[in-house]
Amino acid sequence: MPKDNFPTEYIGRNFSTEVKNVNRLTLEFAKAAAKNQDDKSDNLVISPYNALHCLAMVAAGADGETRREMAETLFGVDAAELDDAITSLSELNEKILAANKGQVELKTANGVWTNKDLLTLDGDYADGLRKDFGAEISAENFANPAVVDQINDWADKNTNGLIKKILDELKPEDFAVLASSLYFKGQWTNKFDKELTEEKAFTADGGLRQTTPMMHQEFDEEGEIRYLDGDDFESVALTYGKKDYENGKEPTMRLLLIRPKDDNVSARDWLLSQKSDTLPVWSEPMAYRDAVGTVELPRMDIKQKHDIIPVLQDMGINDAFNSVTADFSKMTEEKARGLYISQVSHDTVFKTDEEGSEAAAVTTAVMTLECASMPPPKIDVKFDRSYVFALQDVKTGAIIFAGTVNKPNEDMKPVAEKTAKNAPKR
């Protein structure tokens, strides 16, 4: 029996650059999401891996400072390396899907819908989305309510019905909707016995104790479960997929369950204190060792919807959400300015029972054109006091004259001021 029941291609003390980035992003994203929770005692279910695919599609259309921020935050690279990083992410996704084929159900999908009456998607940008993400792209009439239904049906289909609605409406000024989905369903390598499940107490942060169906399993054979004893936590790894080493079948996915050793430290606070480069759960899968013993785990059925713009802003992406500073000129043939990300939603579902787990995530980004929704400003500007001027060449931006004006011409005459003496009589 091999020392680790996890695919050897993905195991080792030295992760690939792409995997290191995904795991770094996962922890940073999780910490930022935890900080931005309205209810600090609520669950937190996220898939930064899924969000990364959606945001990478958006980033591919960015330029200038917007591109720099997204490249550094999402991939830890500079703007010039973004295209290569996106291609590497695509290749990693293909490896993961291929490695899990026949063992668990794992699928991803990407879709792009554009407002054909507003702008035109740049041809090179669209080709890149198809190549790197296998994206389905369609130009639609956003004034037709059926387009929203079409997008929601896409999410429903690609999450096997776990996430049925990702969008409420589209506005005339919305140019594009970019969405990425992720679906997982796997059976435990060692299933829990339903007869052993019973109502037991679960203690939430803050000390609230409530009963919940608690699954129970005895792992008597070496290799059935993996354990990691950390400085301030303990963790077990439960695998999904068939185990038949003689015929070359190994479990291909595992659920890492982490428990702070100090009962006075909440899972949220423990998470916020961690760093991805020093946390063995993230950086050293080989740190897990074979173990025997008992595991009790509650059934889970959690569904959430997150607005992740505040999360991304905390992580370092800011210009993309401001119509004045955003630069997505690579996204459209018109090289449109004023195009920005107006919405990024992240829908997640995670279920676990005696048979295994089922999970789904959809990240949806809406691109909006600011000038399309606002009428031209009505102004009344009077240069009737000192002012600054500059004469600028429009094409190059060069300033060829500049100055301040306090006396517009030499023939000016004083203005007769009204005084009490010549003021009109009442």
GROMACS .gro file of C-alpha atoms in nm:
model
  426
    1MET     CA    1   0.000   0.000   0.000
    2PRO     CA    2   0.143   0.345  -0.090
    3LYS     CA    3   0.228   0.585   0.187
    4ASP     CA    4  -0.036   0.837   0.076
    5ASN     CA    5  -0.372   0.755  -0.078
    6PHE     CA    6  -0.372   1.069  -0.293
    7PRO     CA    7  -0.259   1.105  -0.657
    8THR     CA    8   0.120   1.112  -0.666
    9GLU     CA    9   0.112   1.373  -0.944
   10TYR     CA   10  -0.025   1.632  -0.701
   11ILE     CA   11   0.156   1.531  -0.386
   12GLY     CA   12   0.492   1.645  -0.259
   13ARG     CA   13   0.659   1.914  -0.060
   14ASN     CA   14   0.707   2.128  -0.369
   15PHE     CA   15   0.382   2.238  -0.530
   16SER     CA   16   0.376   2.378  -0.881
   17THR     CA   17   0.367   2.756  -0.911
   18GLU     CA   18   0.003   2.738  -1.019
   19VAL     CA   19  -0.101   2.528  -0.718
   20LYS     CA   20   0.092   2.749  -0.479
   21ASN     CA   21  -0.093   3.050  -0.618
   22VAL     CA   22  -0.434   2.882  -0.591
   23ASN     CA   23  -0.367   2.786  -0.229
   24ARG     CA   24  -0.229   3.132  -0.147
   25LEU     CA   25  -0.536   3.292  -0.301
   26THR     CA   26  -0.768   3.052  -0.119
   27LEU     CA   27  -0.637   3.151   0.224
   28GLU     CA   28  -0.621   3.524   0.145
   29PHE     CA   29  -0.971   3.512  -0.001
   30ALA     CA   30  -1.105   3.315   0.297
   31LYS     CA   31  -0.950   3.559   0.545
   32ALA     CA   32  -1.086   3.863   0.361
   33ALA     CA   33  -1.430   3.701   0.333
   34ALA     CA   34  -1.430   3.621   0.705
   35LYS     CA   35  -1.341   3.982   0.787
   36ASN     CA   36  -1.626   4.109   0.571
   37GLN     CA   37  -1.897   3.886   0.716
   38ASP     CA   38  -2.186   4.081   0.865
   39ASP     CA   39  -2.252   3.800   1.112
   40LYS     CA   40  -1.916   3.682   1.245
   41SER     CA   41  -2.075   3.363   1.381
   42ASP     CA   42  -2.221   3.260   1.045
   43ASN     CA   43  -2.089   2.979   0.826
   44LEU     CA   44  -1.843   3.060   0.550
   45VAL     CA   45  -1.848   2.850   0.234
   46ILE     CA   46  -1.645   2.979  -0.060
   47SER     CA   47  -1.461   2.852  -0.366
   48PRO     CA   48  -1.177   3.092  -0.447
   49TYR     CA   49  -1.073   2.845  -0.716
   50ASN     CA   50  -1.405   2.902  -0.890
   51ALA     CA   51  -1.393   3.279  -0.835
   52LEU     CA   52  -1.042   3.287  -0.982
   53HIS     CA   53  -1.168   3.151  -1.314
   54CYS     CA   54  -1.439   3.415  -1.346
   55LEU     CA   55  -1.208   3.698  -1.244
   56ALA     CA   56  -0.934   3.572  -1.474
   57MET     CA   57  -1.177   3.600  -1.765
   58VAL     CA   58  -1.244   3.960  -1.665
   59ALA     CA   59  -0.875   4.036  -1.609
   60ALA     CA   60  -0.790   3.919  -1.960
   61GLY     CA   61  -0.978   4.224  -2.088
   62ALA     CA   62  -0.806   4.470  -1.856
   63ASP     CA   63  -0.523   4.709  -1.932
   64GLY     CA   64  -0.309   4.964  -1.750
   65GLU     CA   65  -0.333   4.992  -1.372
   66THR     CA   66  -0.646   4.777  -1.366
   67ARG     CA   67  -0.455   4.492  -1.528
   68ARG     CA   68  -0.164   4.535  -1.287
   69GLU     CA   69  -0.389   4.518  -0.979
   70MET     CA   70  -0.574   4.212  -1.101
   71ALA     CA   71  -0.257   4.030  -1.211
   72GLU     CA   72  -0.083   4.087  -0.877
   73THR     CA   73  -0.386   4.006  -0.660
   74LEU     CA   74  -0.515   3.704  -0.849
   75PHE     CA   75  -0.188   3.547  -0.965
   76GLY     CA   76   0.099   3.719  -0.784
   77VAL     CA   77   0.254   3.824  -1.117
   78ASP     CA   78   0.306   4.151  -1.300
   79ALA     CA   79   0.080   4.262  -1.586
   80ALA     CA   80   0.317   4.137  -1.855
   81GLU     CA   81   0.290   3.781  -1.718
   82LEU     CA   82  -0.089   3.774  -1.685
   83ASP     CA   83  -0.161   3.595  -2.013
   84ASP     CA   84   0.083   3.315  -1.927
   85ALA     CA   85  -0.065   3.285  -1.577
   86ILE     CA   86  -0.415   3.251  -1.723
   87THR     CA   87  -0.297   2.979  -1.961
   88SER     CA   88  -0.130   2.795  -1.671
   89LEU     CA   89  -0.455   2.813  -1.472
   90SER     CA   90  -0.638   2.659  -1.766
   91GLU     CA   91  -0.382   2.378  -1.790
   92LEU     CA   92  -0.406   2.312  -1.414
   93ASN     CA   93  -0.784   2.287  -1.439
   94GLU     CA   94  -0.756   2.034  -1.721
   95LYS     CA   95  -0.512   1.825  -1.513
   96ILE     CA   96  -0.746   1.826  -1.214
   97LEU     CA   97  -1.049   1.728  -1.424
   98ALA     CA   98  -0.854   1.449  -1.595
   99ALA     CA   99  -0.713   1.313  -1.266
  100ASN     CA  100  -1.061   1.284  -1.114
  101LYS     CA  101  -1.234   1.132  -1.416
  102GLY     CA  102  -1.407   0.807  -1.323
  103GLN     CA  103  -1.354   0.859  -0.950
  104VAL     CA  104  -1.570   1.158  -0.861
  105GLU     CA  105  -1.797   1.387  -1.061
  106LEU     CA  106  -1.615   1.714  -1.116
  107LYS     CA  107  -1.696   1.968  -1.385
  108THR     CA  108  -1.639   2.334  -1.462
  109ALA     CA  109  -1.801   2.566  -1.715
  110ASN     CA  110  -1.766   2.927  -1.825
  111GLY     CA  111  -2.018   3.148  -2.001
  112VAL     CA  112  -2.021   3.503  -2.138
  113TRP     CA  113  -2.329   3.698  -2.245
  114THR     CA  114  -2.296   4.043  -2.403
  115ASN     CA  115  -2.539   4.326  -2.477
  116LYS     CA  116  -2.533   4.341  -2.857
  117ASP     CA  117  -2.699   4.683  -2.858
  118LEU     CA  118  -2.427   4.846  -2.649
  119LEU     CA  119  -2.077   4.732  -2.748
  120THR     CA  120  -1.898   4.454  -2.936
  121LEU     CA  121  -1.668   4.202  -2.770
  122ASP     CA  122  -1.314   4.230  -2.901
  123GLY     CA  123  -1.232   3.940  -3.133
  124ASP     CA  124  -0.892   3.855  -2.985
  125TYR     CA  125  -1.034   3.874  -2.633
  126ALA     CA  126  -1.322   3.641  -2.726
  127ASP     CA  127  -1.080   3.394  -2.888
  128GLY     CA  128  -0.873   3.389  -2.569
  129LEU     CA  129  -1.181   3.312  -2.357
  130ARG     CA  130  -1.271   3.022  -2.581
  131LYS     CA  131  -0.915   2.885  -2.583
  132ASP     CA  132  -0.830   2.918  -2.214
  133PHE     CA  133  -1.173   2.870  -2.057
  134GLY     CA  134  -1.381   2.688  -2.318
  135ALA     CA  135  -1.624   2.976  -2.272
  136GLU     CA  136  -1.963   2.977  -2.442
  137ILE     CA  137  -2.015   3.330  -2.576
  138SER     CA  138  -2.340   3.479  -2.702
  139ALA     CA  139  -2.457   3.830  -2.793
  140GLU     CA  140  -2.808   3.901  -2.669
  141ASN     CA  141  -3.071   4.171  -2.637
  142PHE     CA  142  -3.042   4.262  -2.269
  143ALA     CA  143  -3.379   4.440  -2.283
  144ASN     CA  144  -3.539   4.097  -2.318
  145PRO     CA  145  -3.613   3.950  -1.970
  146ALA     CA  146  -3.564   3.602  -2.118
  147VAL     CA  147  -3.187   3.663  -2.119
  148VAL     CA  148  -3.183   3.661  -1.737
  149ASP     CA  149  -3.373   3.331  -1.744
  150GLN     CA  150  -3.121   3.196  -1.996
  151ILE     CA  151  -2.828   3.282  -1.768
  152ASN     CA  152  -2.999   3.134  -1.462
  153ASP     CA  153  -3.082   2.817  -1.656
  154TRP     CA  154  -2.713   2.789  -1.746
  155ALA     CA  155  -2.621   2.799  -1.376
  156ASP     CA  156  -2.893   2.548  -1.288
  157LYS     CA  157  -2.773   2.307  -1.557
  158ASN     CA  158  -2.403   2.331  -1.473
  159THR     CA  159  -2.454   2.283  -1.097
  160ASN     CA  160  -2.696   1.991  -1.130
  161GLY     CA  161  -2.973   2.202  -0.983
  162LEU     CA  162  -2.787   2.309  -0.668
  163ILE     CA  163  -2.774   2.676  -0.774
  164LYS     CA  164  -3.079   2.781  -0.971
  165LYS     CA  165  -3.053   3.160  -0.972
  166ILE     CA  166  -2.747   3.384  -0.998
  167LEU     CA  167  -2.898   3.698  -1.151
  168ASP     CA  168  -3.211   3.903  -1.075
  169GLU     CA  169  -3.207   4.155  -1.358
  170LEU     CA  170  -3.008   4.322  -1.633
  171LYS     CA  171  -3.000   4.696  -1.692
  172PRO     CA  172  -2.968   4.879  -2.026
  173GLU     CA  173  -2.619   4.999  -1.931
  174ASP     CA  174  -2.495   4.645  -1.853
  175PHE     CA  175  -2.260   4.526  -2.127
  176ALA     CA  176  -2.159   4.175  -2.024
  177VAL     CA  177  -2.217   3.895  -1.776
  178LEU     CA  178  -1.925   3.657  -1.720
  179ALA     CA  179  -1.991   3.345  -1.513
  180SER     CA  180  -1.788   3.045  -1.398
  181SER     CA  181  -1.937   2.733  -1.243
  182LEU     CA  182  -1.789   2.443  -1.046
  183TYR     CA  183  -1.968   2.123  -0.949
  184PHE     CA  184  -1.841   1.835  -0.735
  185LYS     CA  185  -1.998   1.512  -0.619
  186GLY     CA  186  -1.798   1.236  -0.458
  187GLN     CA  187  -1.863   0.928  -0.249
  188TRP     CA  188  -1.646   0.860   0.053
  189THR     CA  189  -1.379   0.597   0.004
  190ASN     CA  190  -1.505   0.469   0.340
  191LYS     CA  191  -1.872   0.553   0.383
  192PHE     CA  192  -2.026   0.633   0.719
  193ASP     CA  193  -2.286   0.392   0.857
  194LYS     CA  194  -2.623   0.568   0.881
  195GLU     CA  195  -2.718   0.344   1.173
  196LEU     CA  196  -2.441   0.505   1.378
  197THR     CA  197  -2.557   0.862   1.312
  198GLU     CA  198  -2.729   1.018   1.612
  199GLU     CA  199  -2.830   1.357   1.745
  200LYS     CA  200  -2.543   1.509   1.937
  201ALA     CA  201  -2.443   1.851   2.065
  202PHE     CA  202  -2.249   2.091   1.843
  203THR     CA  203  -2.092   2.399   2.000
  204ALA     CA  204  -2.091   2.713   1.786
  205ASP     CA  205  -1.864   3.014   1.833
  206GLY     CA  206  -1.983   3.200   2.139
  207GLY     CA  207  -2.073   2.881   2.325
  208LEU     CA  208  -2.420   2.815   2.182
  209ARG     CA  209  -2.485   2.439   2.197
  210GLN     CA  210  -2.740   2.279   1.965
  211THR     CA  211  -2.809   1.923   1.855
  212THR     CA  212  -2.737   1.805   1.502
  213PRO     CA  213  -2.711   1.468   1.323
  214MET     CA  214  -2.356   1.354   1.400
  215MET     CA  215  -2.199   1.085   1.181
  216HIS     CA  216  -1.960   0.835   1.339
  217GLN     CA  217  -1.693   0.607   1.195
  218GLU     CA  218  -1.420   0.382   1.330
  219PHE     CA  219  -1.111   0.369   1.111
  220ASP     CA  220  -0.931   0.049   1.210
  221GLU     CA  221  -0.704  -0.012   0.911
  222GLU     CA  222  -0.392   0.186   0.835
  223GLY     CA  223  -0.435   0.404   0.528
  224GLU     CA  224  -0.810   0.459   0.568
  225ILE     CA  225  -0.761   0.799   0.726
  226ARG     CA  226  -0.481   1.055   0.742
  227TYR     CA  227  -0.401   1.279   1.039
  228LEU     CA  228  -0.193   1.591   1.097
  229ASP     CA  229  -0.099   1.707   1.446
  230GLY     CA  230  -0.016   2.078   1.417
  231ASP     CA  231   0.110   2.320   1.680
  232ASP     CA  232  -0.231   2.476   1.743
  233PHE     CA  233  -0.464   2.251   1.543
  234GLU     CA  234  -0.534   1.894   1.447
  235SER     CA  235  -0.663   1.782   1.110
  236VAL     CA  236  -0.795   1.468   0.944
  237ALA     CA  237  -0.818   1.395   0.572
  238LEU     CA  238  -1.113   1.190   0.446
  239THR     CA  239  -1.089   1.069   0.087
  240TYR     CA  240  -1.339   1.036  -0.196
  241GLY     CA  241  -1.323   0.783  -0.476
  242LYS     CA  242  -1.249   0.416  -0.516
  243LYS     CA  243  -0.949   0.248  -0.359
  244ASP     CA  244  -0.807  -0.042  -0.559
  245TYR     CA  245  -0.429  -0.016  -0.548
  246GLU     CA  246  -0.374  -0.346  -0.729
  247ASN     CA  247  -0.551  -0.205  -1.035
  248GLY     CA  248  -0.398   0.139  -1.000
  249LYS     CA  249  -0.705   0.312  -0.855
  250GLU     CA  250  -0.638   0.567  -0.582
  251PRO     CA  251  -0.874   0.818  -0.421
  252THR     CA  252  -0.850   1.144  -0.613
  253MET     CA  253  -1.002   1.403  -0.381
  254ARG     CA  254  -1.002   1.453  -0.006
  255LEU     CA  255  -1.177   1.669   0.251
  256LEU     CA  256  -0.945   1.834   0.502
  257LEU     CA  257  -1.113   1.893   0.838
  258ILE     CA  258  -0.929   2.126   1.077
  259ARG     CA  259  -0.999   2.177   1.446
  260PRO     CA  260  -0.822   2.436   1.667
  261LYS     CA  261  -0.675   2.265   1.973
  262ASP     CA  262  -0.774   2.551   2.202
  263ASP     CA  263  -1.149   2.527   2.263
  264ASN     CA  264  -1.154   2.901   2.333
  265VAL     CA  265  -1.029   2.984   1.982
  266SER     CA  266  -1.299   2.996   1.714
  267ALA     CA  267  -1.244   2.847   1.370
  268ARG     CA  268  -1.279   3.199   1.226
  269ASP     CA  269  -1.013   3.349   1.454
  270TRP     CA  270  -0.780   3.058   1.389
  271LEU     CA  271  -0.823   3.103   1.014
  272LEU     CA  272  -0.748   3.476   1.035
  273SER     CA  273  -0.419   3.403   1.213
  274GLN     CA  274  -0.279   3.171   0.946
  275LYS     CA  275  -0.033   3.223   0.659
  276SER     CA  276  -0.043   3.004   0.349
  277ASP     CA  277   0.334   2.961   0.325
  278THR     CA  278   0.369   2.827   0.680
  279LEU     CA  279   0.042   2.633   0.726
  280PRO     CA  280   0.111   2.262   0.659
  281VAL     CA  281  -0.250   2.205   0.552
  282TRP     CA  282  -0.183   2.437   0.258
  283SER     CA  283   0.188   2.389   0.196
  284GLU     CA  284   0.280   2.030   0.290
  285PRO     CA  285   0.025   1.756   0.211
  286MET     CA  286   0.292   1.497   0.291
  287ALA     CA  287   0.275   1.617   0.651
  288TYR     CA  288  -0.039   1.402   0.691
  289ARG     CA  289   0.027   1.051   0.820
  290ASP     CA  290  -0.171   0.727   0.837
  291ALA     CA  291  -0.381   0.696   1.150
  292VAL     CA  292  -0.643   0.475   1.311
  293GLY     CA  293  -0.924   0.582   1.540
  294THR     CA  294  -1.262   0.751   1.554
  295VAL     CA  295  -1.404   1.045   1.363
  296GLU     CA  296  -1.733   1.220   1.433
  297LEU     CA  297  -1.856   1.467   1.174
  298PRO     CA  298  -2.191   1.648   1.145
  299ARG     CA  299  -2.396   1.630   0.832
  300MET     CA  300  -2.367   1.958   0.643
  301ASP     CA  301  -2.615   2.141   0.422
  302ILE     CA  302  -2.504   2.501   0.368
  303LYS     CA  303  -2.606   2.747   0.098
  304GLN     CA  304  -2.471   3.101   0.072
  305LYS     CA  305  -2.457   3.403  -0.158
  306HIS     CA  306  -2.174   3.655  -0.121
  307ASP     CA  307  -2.109   3.998  -0.264
  308ILE     CA  308  -1.733   3.963  -0.303
  309ILE     CA  309  -1.646   4.313  -0.424
  310PRO     CA  310  -1.550   4.420  -0.066
  311VAL     CA  311  -1.343   4.101  -0.037
  312LEU     CA  312  -1.154   4.174  -0.359
  313GLN     CA  313  -1.099   4.535  -0.255
  314ASP     CA  314  -0.946   4.420   0.072
  315MET     CA  315  -0.717   4.195  -0.130
  316GLY     CA  316  -0.594   4.478  -0.352
  317ILE     CA  317  -0.829   4.516  -0.651
  318ASN     CA  318  -0.980   4.865  -0.655
  319ASP     CA  319  -0.964   5.036  -0.994
  320ALA     CA  320  -1.179   4.769  -1.160
  321PHE     CA  321  -1.487   4.870  -0.961
  322ASN     CA  322  -1.471   5.243  -1.040
  323SER     CA  323  -1.602   5.368  -1.374
  324VAL     CA  324  -1.348   5.651  -1.376
  325THR     CA  325  -1.036   5.443  -1.301
  326ALA     CA  326  -1.129   5.107  -1.457
  327ASP     CA  327  -0.955   5.019  -1.783
  328PHE     CA  328  -1.114   4.729  -1.969
  329SER     CA  329  -1.026   4.864  -2.311
  330LYS     CA  330  -0.900   4.521  -2.424
  331MET     CA  331  -1.249   4.377  -2.378
  332THR     CA  332  -1.433   4.561  -2.658
  333GLU     CA  333  -1.371   4.651  -3.020
  334GLU     CA  334  -1.462   5.010  -2.934
  335LYS     CA  335  -1.187   5.020  -2.666
  336ALA     CA  336  -1.459   5.164  -2.445
  337ARG     CA  337  -1.375   5.367  -2.138
  338GLY     CA  338  -1.620   5.387  -1.851
  339LEU     CA  339  -1.658   5.008  -1.854
  340TYR     CA  340  -1.625   4.867  -1.502
  341ILE     CA  341  -1.723   4.575  -1.279
  342SER     CA  342  -2.051   4.670  -1.113
  343GLN     CA  343  -2.126   4.335  -0.950
  344VAL     CA  344  -1.943   4.019  -0.845
  345SER     CA  345  -2.161   3.759  -0.674
  346HIS     CA  346  -2.043   3.423  -0.542
  347ASP     CA  347  -2.306   3.152  -0.486
  348THR     CA  348  -2.205   2.835  -0.303
  349VAL     CA  349  -2.359   2.511  -0.179
  350PHE     CA  350  -2.187   2.240   0.027
  351LYS     CA  351  -2.357   1.920   0.143
  352THR     CA  352  -2.209   1.624   0.330
  353ASP     CA  353  -2.376   1.306   0.454
  354GLU     CA  354  -2.295   0.941   0.516
  355GLU     CA  355  -2.252   0.873   0.143
  356GLY     CA  356  -2.019   1.160   0.058
  357SER     CA  357  -2.031   1.525  -0.044
  358GLU     CA  358  -2.190   1.741  -0.312
  359ALA     CA  359  -2.089   2.100  -0.373
  360ALA     CA  360  -2.130   2.377  -0.627
  361ALA     CA  361  -2.016   2.733  -0.684
  362VAL     CA  362  -2.095   3.000  -0.940
  363THR     CA  363  -1.915   3.333  -0.961
  364THR     CA  364  -2.086   3.601  -1.168
  365ALA     CA  365  -1.934   3.932  -1.279
  366VAL     CA  366  -2.140   4.206  -1.443
  367MET     CA  367  -1.963   4.463  -1.661
  368THR     CA  368  -2.141   4.799  -1.685
  369LEU     CA  369  -2.083   5.100  -1.910
  370GLU     CA  370  -2.115   5.413  -1.698
  371CYS     CA  371  -2.184   5.661  -1.977
  372ALA     CA  372  -2.472   5.451  -2.108
  373SER     CA  373  -2.678   5.503  -1.795
  374MET     CA  374  -2.618   5.872  -1.735
  375PRO     CA  375  -2.743   6.166  -1.944
  376PRO     CA  376  -2.488   6.434  -2.036
  377PRO     CA  377  -2.427   6.660  -1.737
  378LYS     CA  378  -2.612   6.993  -1.748
  379ILE     CA  379  -2.359   7.258  -1.657
  380ASP     CA  380  -2.349   7.631  -1.584
  381VAL     CA  381  -1.983   7.728  -1.547
  382LYS     CA  382  -1.886   8.096  -1.545
  383PHE     CA  383  -1.520   8.190  -1.574
  384ASP     CA  384  -1.588   8.531  -1.419
  385ARG     CA  385  -1.301   8.522  -1.175
  386SER     CA  386  -0.933   8.431  -1.202
  387TYR     CA  387  -0.869   8.095  -1.363
  388VAL     CA  388  -0.599   7.865  -1.501
  389PHE     CA  389  -0.578   7.770  -1.868
  390ALA     CA  390  -0.378   7.530  -2.083
  391LEU     CA  391  -0.367   7.475  -2.458
  392GLN     CA  392  -0.326   7.104  -2.529
  393ASP     CA  393  -0.268   6.902  -2.843
  394VAL     CA  394  -0.544   6.641  -2.838
  395LYS     CA  395  -0.358   6.365  -3.018
  396THR     CA  396  -0.036   6.367  -2.817
  397GLY     CA  397  -0.156   6.531  -2.498
  398ALA     CA  398   0.125   6.787  -2.512
  399ILE     CA  399   0.060   7.121  -2.340
  400ILE     CA  400   0.187   7.404  -2.564
  401PHE     CA  401   0.054   7.706  -2.370
  402ALA     CA  402  -0.039   7.750  -2.003
  403GLY     CA  403  -0.108   8.032  -1.764
  404THR     CA  404  -0.333   8.203  -1.513
  405VAL     CA  405  -0.578   8.480  -1.596
  406ASN     CA  406  -0.650   8.761  -1.357
  407LYS     CA  407  -0.701   9.037  -1.618
  408PRO     CA  408  -0.841   8.897  -1.946
  409ASN     CA  409  -0.759   9.210  -2.151
  410GLU     CA  410  -0.607   9.556  -2.122
  411ASP     CA  411  -0.926   9.755  -2.185
  412MET     CA  412  -1.115   9.641  -1.881
  413LYS     CA  413  -1.324   9.899  -1.694
  414PRO     CA  414  -1.422   9.895  -1.331
  415VAL     CA  415  -1.768   9.770  -1.241
  416ALA     CA  416  -1.983  10.023  -1.060
  417GLU     CA  417  -2.054   9.878  -0.721
  418LYS     CA  418  -2.390   9.940  -0.562
  419THR     CA  419  -2.371  10.151  -0.247
  420ALA     CA  420  -2.617  10.254   0.015
  421LYS     CA  421  -2.626  10.604  -0.143
  422ASN     CA  422  -2.729  10.495  -0.495
  423ALA     CA  423  -2.924  10.190  -0.395
  424PRO     CA  424  -3.288  10.191  -0.510
  425LYS     CA  425  -3.531  10.349  -0.267
  426ARG     CA  426  -3.788  10.125  -0.110
   0.00000   0.00000   0.00000
